[in-house]
Every structure is written in structure tokens, then in C-alpha cells.
Amino acid sequence: MRSLLILLLITLCGCQTTLQPRQDARIGTGSLVLLVSIDGTRVDYLDRGLTPNLQRLIDEGVRARWMTPAYPSLTFPNHYTLVTGLRPDHHGIVQNTMYDPELGTFALADRDAVTESRWWEGLPIWVSAERAGIDTAVLFWPGSEAAIDGVRPGYWQPYDDKMGYADRVDTIVAWLAGQAAEADPVALATLYFERVDKMGHEHGPESTEVRAAMAEADEAIGRLLQGLSDAKLLDRVNIIVVADHGMAEVAPNQFVHVDQMVDPNDAQWISLGQSAGFQPRRGRAAAAARQLLGRHEHYECWRKADLPARWHYGSHRRVPPIVCQMDEGWDALAGRAAEWRAQFTGTRGSHGFDPALPSMQTIFAARGPAFRSGAELPPIESVDVYTLLAHLLGLRPAPNDGNAEALLPALR
């Protein structure tokens, strides 16, 4: 209890700390930590009768009623929030697509950008762990392909969506068990599954394709539990299952063409989709503001300094001068994406909407020696997960935006 109170005080004061290796660094606090993300899992997906293995994990552990993502409710910003405890406005991954005057443009498919360490601010949990002498293995987590603050995870692989779920699970179990070639057992590992999100985008959250993808992810969780049991690790591993955001239904033709939002001669778009950012062109700031600022039929725009305070967003240099938030179920599009959407007649899905919406709420569940059994927690936020990870590993948390008390009721 005394050590937990110390961690809590350090987190609340935001004190800078120097991490010191512990005598038991290689096995952490005596248990192992595995963080699993099922991308795009809306919280109600767990209540559809499709996930018996996740339900077993919940029954034997804890579940939050829901977890609210950070703004914007997008993949890279929220995955990095989960492992840093920082909001996107503080860790620098402010969008899936963004611009920095020194670094240029960041995009998910740009390998040079994704592996450039200067994009990734803050300290992800694996950096602190490695510095404390704790071995880590990170499979496909955003940020893991860059040497952040000069440190990489002990074991990692470039993202490969062709790698099947079974192979991912078996790789993680081998890393945790120390069965990989010339590998020591790791104390912190992460695992990532993406197809629930992909099917949600392509077919909508109520689709049979999402149901199948959710069942597939649950089967992978079952394989994980069995693999850990076979390796005699199940009672030592604290498994935490999360997602980055939920998914909202998007009806046909529910989009706004960016040229209808602002004359392209007056402003250049930086990011589109659900949280759209604009940079006024030289000498055209007033004209851009007249067209963009305020409430419109399917969206609302603000200067970055005037964004709603509850989003904790708008101070970072990478946030564009004007940000437009689309209403639920509407997207801002341009070019081929707009042309394709105009011809598309089916239902699809999107995220990136106001994190407070029920459709954006996502999952938190955990099982292991550190966790209570059969407990339901009040709603939490994605920024709260980091301090839990630090506590489980016996690390002093780096300065962060999380509530250190939010997940205390989950612990034995």
C-alpha cells in the first residue's frame, strides 16, 4: 500500500523522476503484463454474445462500464495515449495525418514518418521499462517502430497486416515464456488486432462482418489464454484488453466535400475525415475564418485556442489553426475519397467523432494476479491506463494526464 501511495503522489504532482533498476527487474514485480488492443471495438460489442473467451476473462477479472478515448478519437493518437498517459495535445500525435514545420507531413502509410522518433513525444511505457532493466516485446503498437528518446522495445516487428492472429498470439506467448531464439522472457508485451476496425469502416458497426471479426478476435483471445496456460504463465500474467475508440454508423452520402467548407484558395486542409484541420493561406486568414468558423449544418469549426475545454486539445504546434469537428455519422472528404463515397450506396462506419458520444466509447477489461475477480468499474478514460501499467511493473510513472485513482478499485 505504501508503494502504491508513493506512485499516486508522484503521478498527481507530475514530478520528474529518475528510474532506477530494481533487483528483480527482469521479472518486474513478480508477474508479467500483456496489453492487448482490439482496434475499433465499441463497448457494446462485448454484450452481443460473440465473445465467450473475453467474457471468461471478464468473469475472472474486471471490466469498466466503458472507456472514453482522448480527442481526437482516432487510432494513432489513442494508442499512443494508452502507453504514455498523455493526451494527444501533449504527446504530439495529434492526428493520423498531421503537419510539423520541421518534420513535414505525417501519414500512417508513410514509413519514413512512422519510424522518425521526433514525431513521438512523451515516454511510452516500454521506454521506461527498458531503462529500468525490464525486458519488453511490442508487436505492432503505434510508436514501437521508432527509437523514442533513443530507446526501442527489446523485441518488435514492423507492422504486417498479413501476419495472422494465431501467429501473433504464438509469437507473444513465446516472448513471454522466453522460448524465442536467444531471447530472455519479457515482463511487458503488447499485442494488436485490427480487423474489427477494418470491418467496421467497410460495413458499419451493426454488420455481420463486424460480428465475424469480433468472433475472430475472441478466438485469438482464447488461443492466448490456452497458450499461456500451456506455458504455465496464465496465473502470472496480468492481461489488459483495451481498444482505441468505438465506431459510428455512416449512412450513404453523409459527407461534406472540403471545397464546400472553404475555398481552397483561402485555406489548405491538413487533415480530413471527422476532425478536419485547416491552415489559412498567406494573407487569407480573415477570408478562411469567415467561411469556416462557427456552426454549420453538419459540423462546427473553432480556432485551435477556442476548442471545447473538455477535449484538452489545441495547444500543440501540430494542431492546425482551425479545427472542424464533424457531427456523428458525417465525414469531410476530398478528391477520390469524395468521388468514391458519392457512388457508394451501402452503410459504413467511422470514428473520430466527439469522444463523449456512446458510439465512441470503448472497452477495458483485465485479468491476472493483480486484479480482483468479477468486479465492474465505473467509466474510465484512455489516459488512465498508463499509470496502471507503471504500477504493475513497479515503475515510477513519467508525468502524465491520467487519474491515478481511476483503476485502483480494479486491484486486489
Coordinates of C-alpha atoms in Angstrom, one line a residue, residues 198-362:
K198 CA -11.4 -2.6 -40.7
M199 CA -14.8 -4.3 -41.0
G200 CA -16.5 -1.5 -39.0
H201 CA -15.2 1.0 -41.6
E202 CA -16.2 -1.0 -44.6
H203 CA -19.6 -2.4 -43.5
G204 CA -20.7 -0.4 -40.4
P205 CA -20.9 -1.4 -36.7
E206 CA -24.1 -3.4 -37.0
S207 CA -22.9 -5.6 -39.9
T208 CA -22.4 -9.3 -40.0
E209 CA -18.8 -8.6 -41.0
V210 CA -18.2 -6.9 -37.7
R211 CA -19.8 -9.7 -35.8
A212 CA -17.5 -12.2 -37.6
A213 CA -14.4 -10.0 -37.0
M214 CA -15.3 -9.8 -33.3
A215 CA -15.7 -13.5 -33.0
E216 CA -12.3 -13.9 -34.8
A217 CA -10.7 -11.6 -32.2
D218 CA -12.3 -13.6 -29.4
E219 CA -11.0 -16.8 -30.8
A220 CA -7.5 -15.2 -30.7
I221 CA -8.0 -14.3 -27.0
G222 CA -9.0 -18.0 -26.4
R223 CA -5.8 -19.1 -28.1
L224 CA -3.8 -16.6 -26.0
L225 CA -5.4 -17.9 -22.7
Q226 CA -4.7 -21.5 -23.7
G227 CA -1.1 -20.8 -24.8
L228 CA -0.3 -19.0 -21.6
S229 CA -1.9 -21.9 -19.7
D230 CA 0.2 -24.4 -21.6
A231 CA 3.3 -22.4 -20.8
K232 CA 2.3 -22.3 -17.1
L233 CA 2.1 -18.5 -17.3
L234 CA -1.6 -17.8 -17.1
D235 CA -1.5 -17.2 -13.3
R236 CA 1.4 -14.9 -13.6
V237 CA 0.3 -12.7 -16.5
N238 CA -1.8 -9.5 -15.9
I239 CA -3.8 -9.3 -19.2
I240 CA -5.3 -6.0 -20.0
V241 CA -7.6 -5.8 -23.1
V242 CA -8.4 -2.4 -24.5
A243 CA -9.3 -0.6 -27.7
D244 CA -8.6 2.9 -29.1
H245 CA -12.2 4.0 -29.9
G246 CA -15.6 2.8 -30.9
M247 CA -17.4 3.1 -34.2
A248 CA -20.4 5.1 -35.5
E249 CA -22.7 4.2 -38.4
V250 CA -22.4 6.3 -41.5
A251 CA -25.3 6.3 -43.9
P252 CA -24.8 6.7 -47.7
N253 CA -23.9 10.2 -48.9
Q254 CA -23.3 11.5 -45.4
F255 CA -20.2 13.5 -46.2
V256 CA -19.2 17.1 -46.9
H257 CA -16.8 17.9 -49.7
V258 CA -13.9 20.0 -48.3
D259 CA -14.3 22.6 -51.2
Q260 CA -17.8 23.2 -49.9
M261 CA -16.4 24.1 -46.5
V262 CA -13.8 26.6 -47.6
D263 CA -12.4 28.0 -50.9
P264 CA -9.1 26.1 -51.5
N265 CA -7.6 29.5 -52.4
D266 CA -8.2 30.6 -48.9
A267 CA -7.1 27.6 -46.8
Q268 CA -5.3 24.3 -47.2
W269 CA -6.7 21.3 -45.5
I270 CA -4.2 19.4 -43.2
S271 CA -6.4 16.6 -42.1
L272 CA -9.8 15.4 -43.2
G273 CA -12.3 12.8 -42.0
Q274 CA -14.1 13.5 -38.8
S275 CA -11.7 16.0 -37.2
A276 CA -10.7 18.2 -40.0
G277 CA -7.8 20.8 -39.7
F278 CA -7.1 23.8 -41.9
Q279 CA -4.2 26.1 -42.5
P280 CA -5.2 29.5 -43.9
R281 CA -3.1 30.5 -46.9
R282 CA -0.8 33.6 -46.6
G283 CA -2.8 36.7 -46.4
R284 CA -6.2 34.8 -46.5
A285 CA -6.7 34.2 -42.7
A286 CA -9.7 36.5 -42.4
A287 CA -11.4 35.0 -45.5
A288 CA -10.8 31.5 -44.3
A289 CA -12.1 32.3 -40.8
R290 CA -15.3 33.9 -42.3
Q291 CA -16.1 30.7 -44.2
L292 CA -15.1 28.1 -41.5
L293 CA -15.6 29.4 -38.0
G294 CA -18.9 28.7 -36.3
R295 CA -21.7 26.2 -36.6
H296 CA -22.6 24.7 -40.0
E297 CA -25.2 22.2 -41.0
H298 CA -23.1 19.0 -40.3
Y299 CA -20.0 20.4 -38.5
E300 CA -18.6 23.1 -36.3
C301 CA -15.3 24.9 -36.5
W302 CA -13.1 26.7 -34.0
R303 CA -9.8 28.4 -33.8
K304 CA -7.4 26.0 -32.1
A305 CA -7.3 28.2 -29.0
D306 CA -11.1 28.2 -28.7
L307 CA -11.8 24.4 -28.9
P308 CA -14.1 23.0 -26.2
A309 CA -12.0 22.7 -23.0
R310 CA -13.3 19.2 -22.3
W311 CA -11.3 18.0 -25.3
H312 CA -7.9 19.2 -23.8
Y313 CA -6.8 19.9 -27.4
G314 CA -5.4 22.9 -29.3
S315 CA -2.1 23.9 -27.7
H316 CA 0.3 21.7 -29.6
R317 CA 2.1 23.3 -32.6
R318 CA 0.9 20.4 -34.9
V319 CA -2.8 21.2 -34.3
P320 CA -3.8 23.3 -37.3
P321 CA -5.0 26.9 -36.7
I322 CA -8.7 26.0 -37.5
V323 CA -10.2 22.6 -36.4
C324 CA -13.7 21.5 -37.6
Q325 CA -15.4 18.6 -35.8
M326 CA -17.9 16.7 -37.9
D327 CA -21.3 15.7 -36.5
E328 CA -21.7 12.0 -35.7
G329 CA -22.0 10.0 -38.9
W330 CA -20.6 12.7 -41.2
D331 CA -17.1 12.9 -42.8
A332 CA -15.2 15.7 -44.5
L333 CA -13.7 14.3 -47.8
A334 CA -11.8 15.4 -50.9
G335 CA -10.5 14.0 -54.2
R336 CA -11.0 10.3 -54.9
A337 CA -12.4 9.6 -51.5
A338 CA -15.3 12.0 -52.1
E339 CA -15.8 10.7 -55.6
W340 CA -16.0 7.1 -54.3
R341 CA -18.3 8.0 -51.4
A342 CA -20.7 9.7 -53.8
Q343 CA -21.2 6.5 -55.7
F344 CA -21.2 4.2 -52.6
T345 CA -24.7 3.1 -51.7
G346 CA -24.0 0.9 -48.6
T347 CA -23.7 1.6 -44.9
R348 CA -20.2 2.0 -43.5
G349 CA -18.6 3.2 -40.3
S350 CA -16.3 5.9 -39.0
H351 CA -14.8 7.1 -35.7
G352 CA -13.0 10.4 -34.8
F353 CA -16.3 11.9 -33.5
D354 CA -16.8 13.6 -30.1
P355 CA -15.3 11.1 -27.6
A356 CA -18.3 11.7 -25.3
L357 CA -20.6 10.0 -27.8
P358 CA -21.8 6.5 -26.8
S359 CA -20.6 5.3 -30.2
M360 CA -17.0 6.3 -29.4
Q361 CA -16.9 4.5 -26.1
T362 CA -14.7 1.5 -26.0

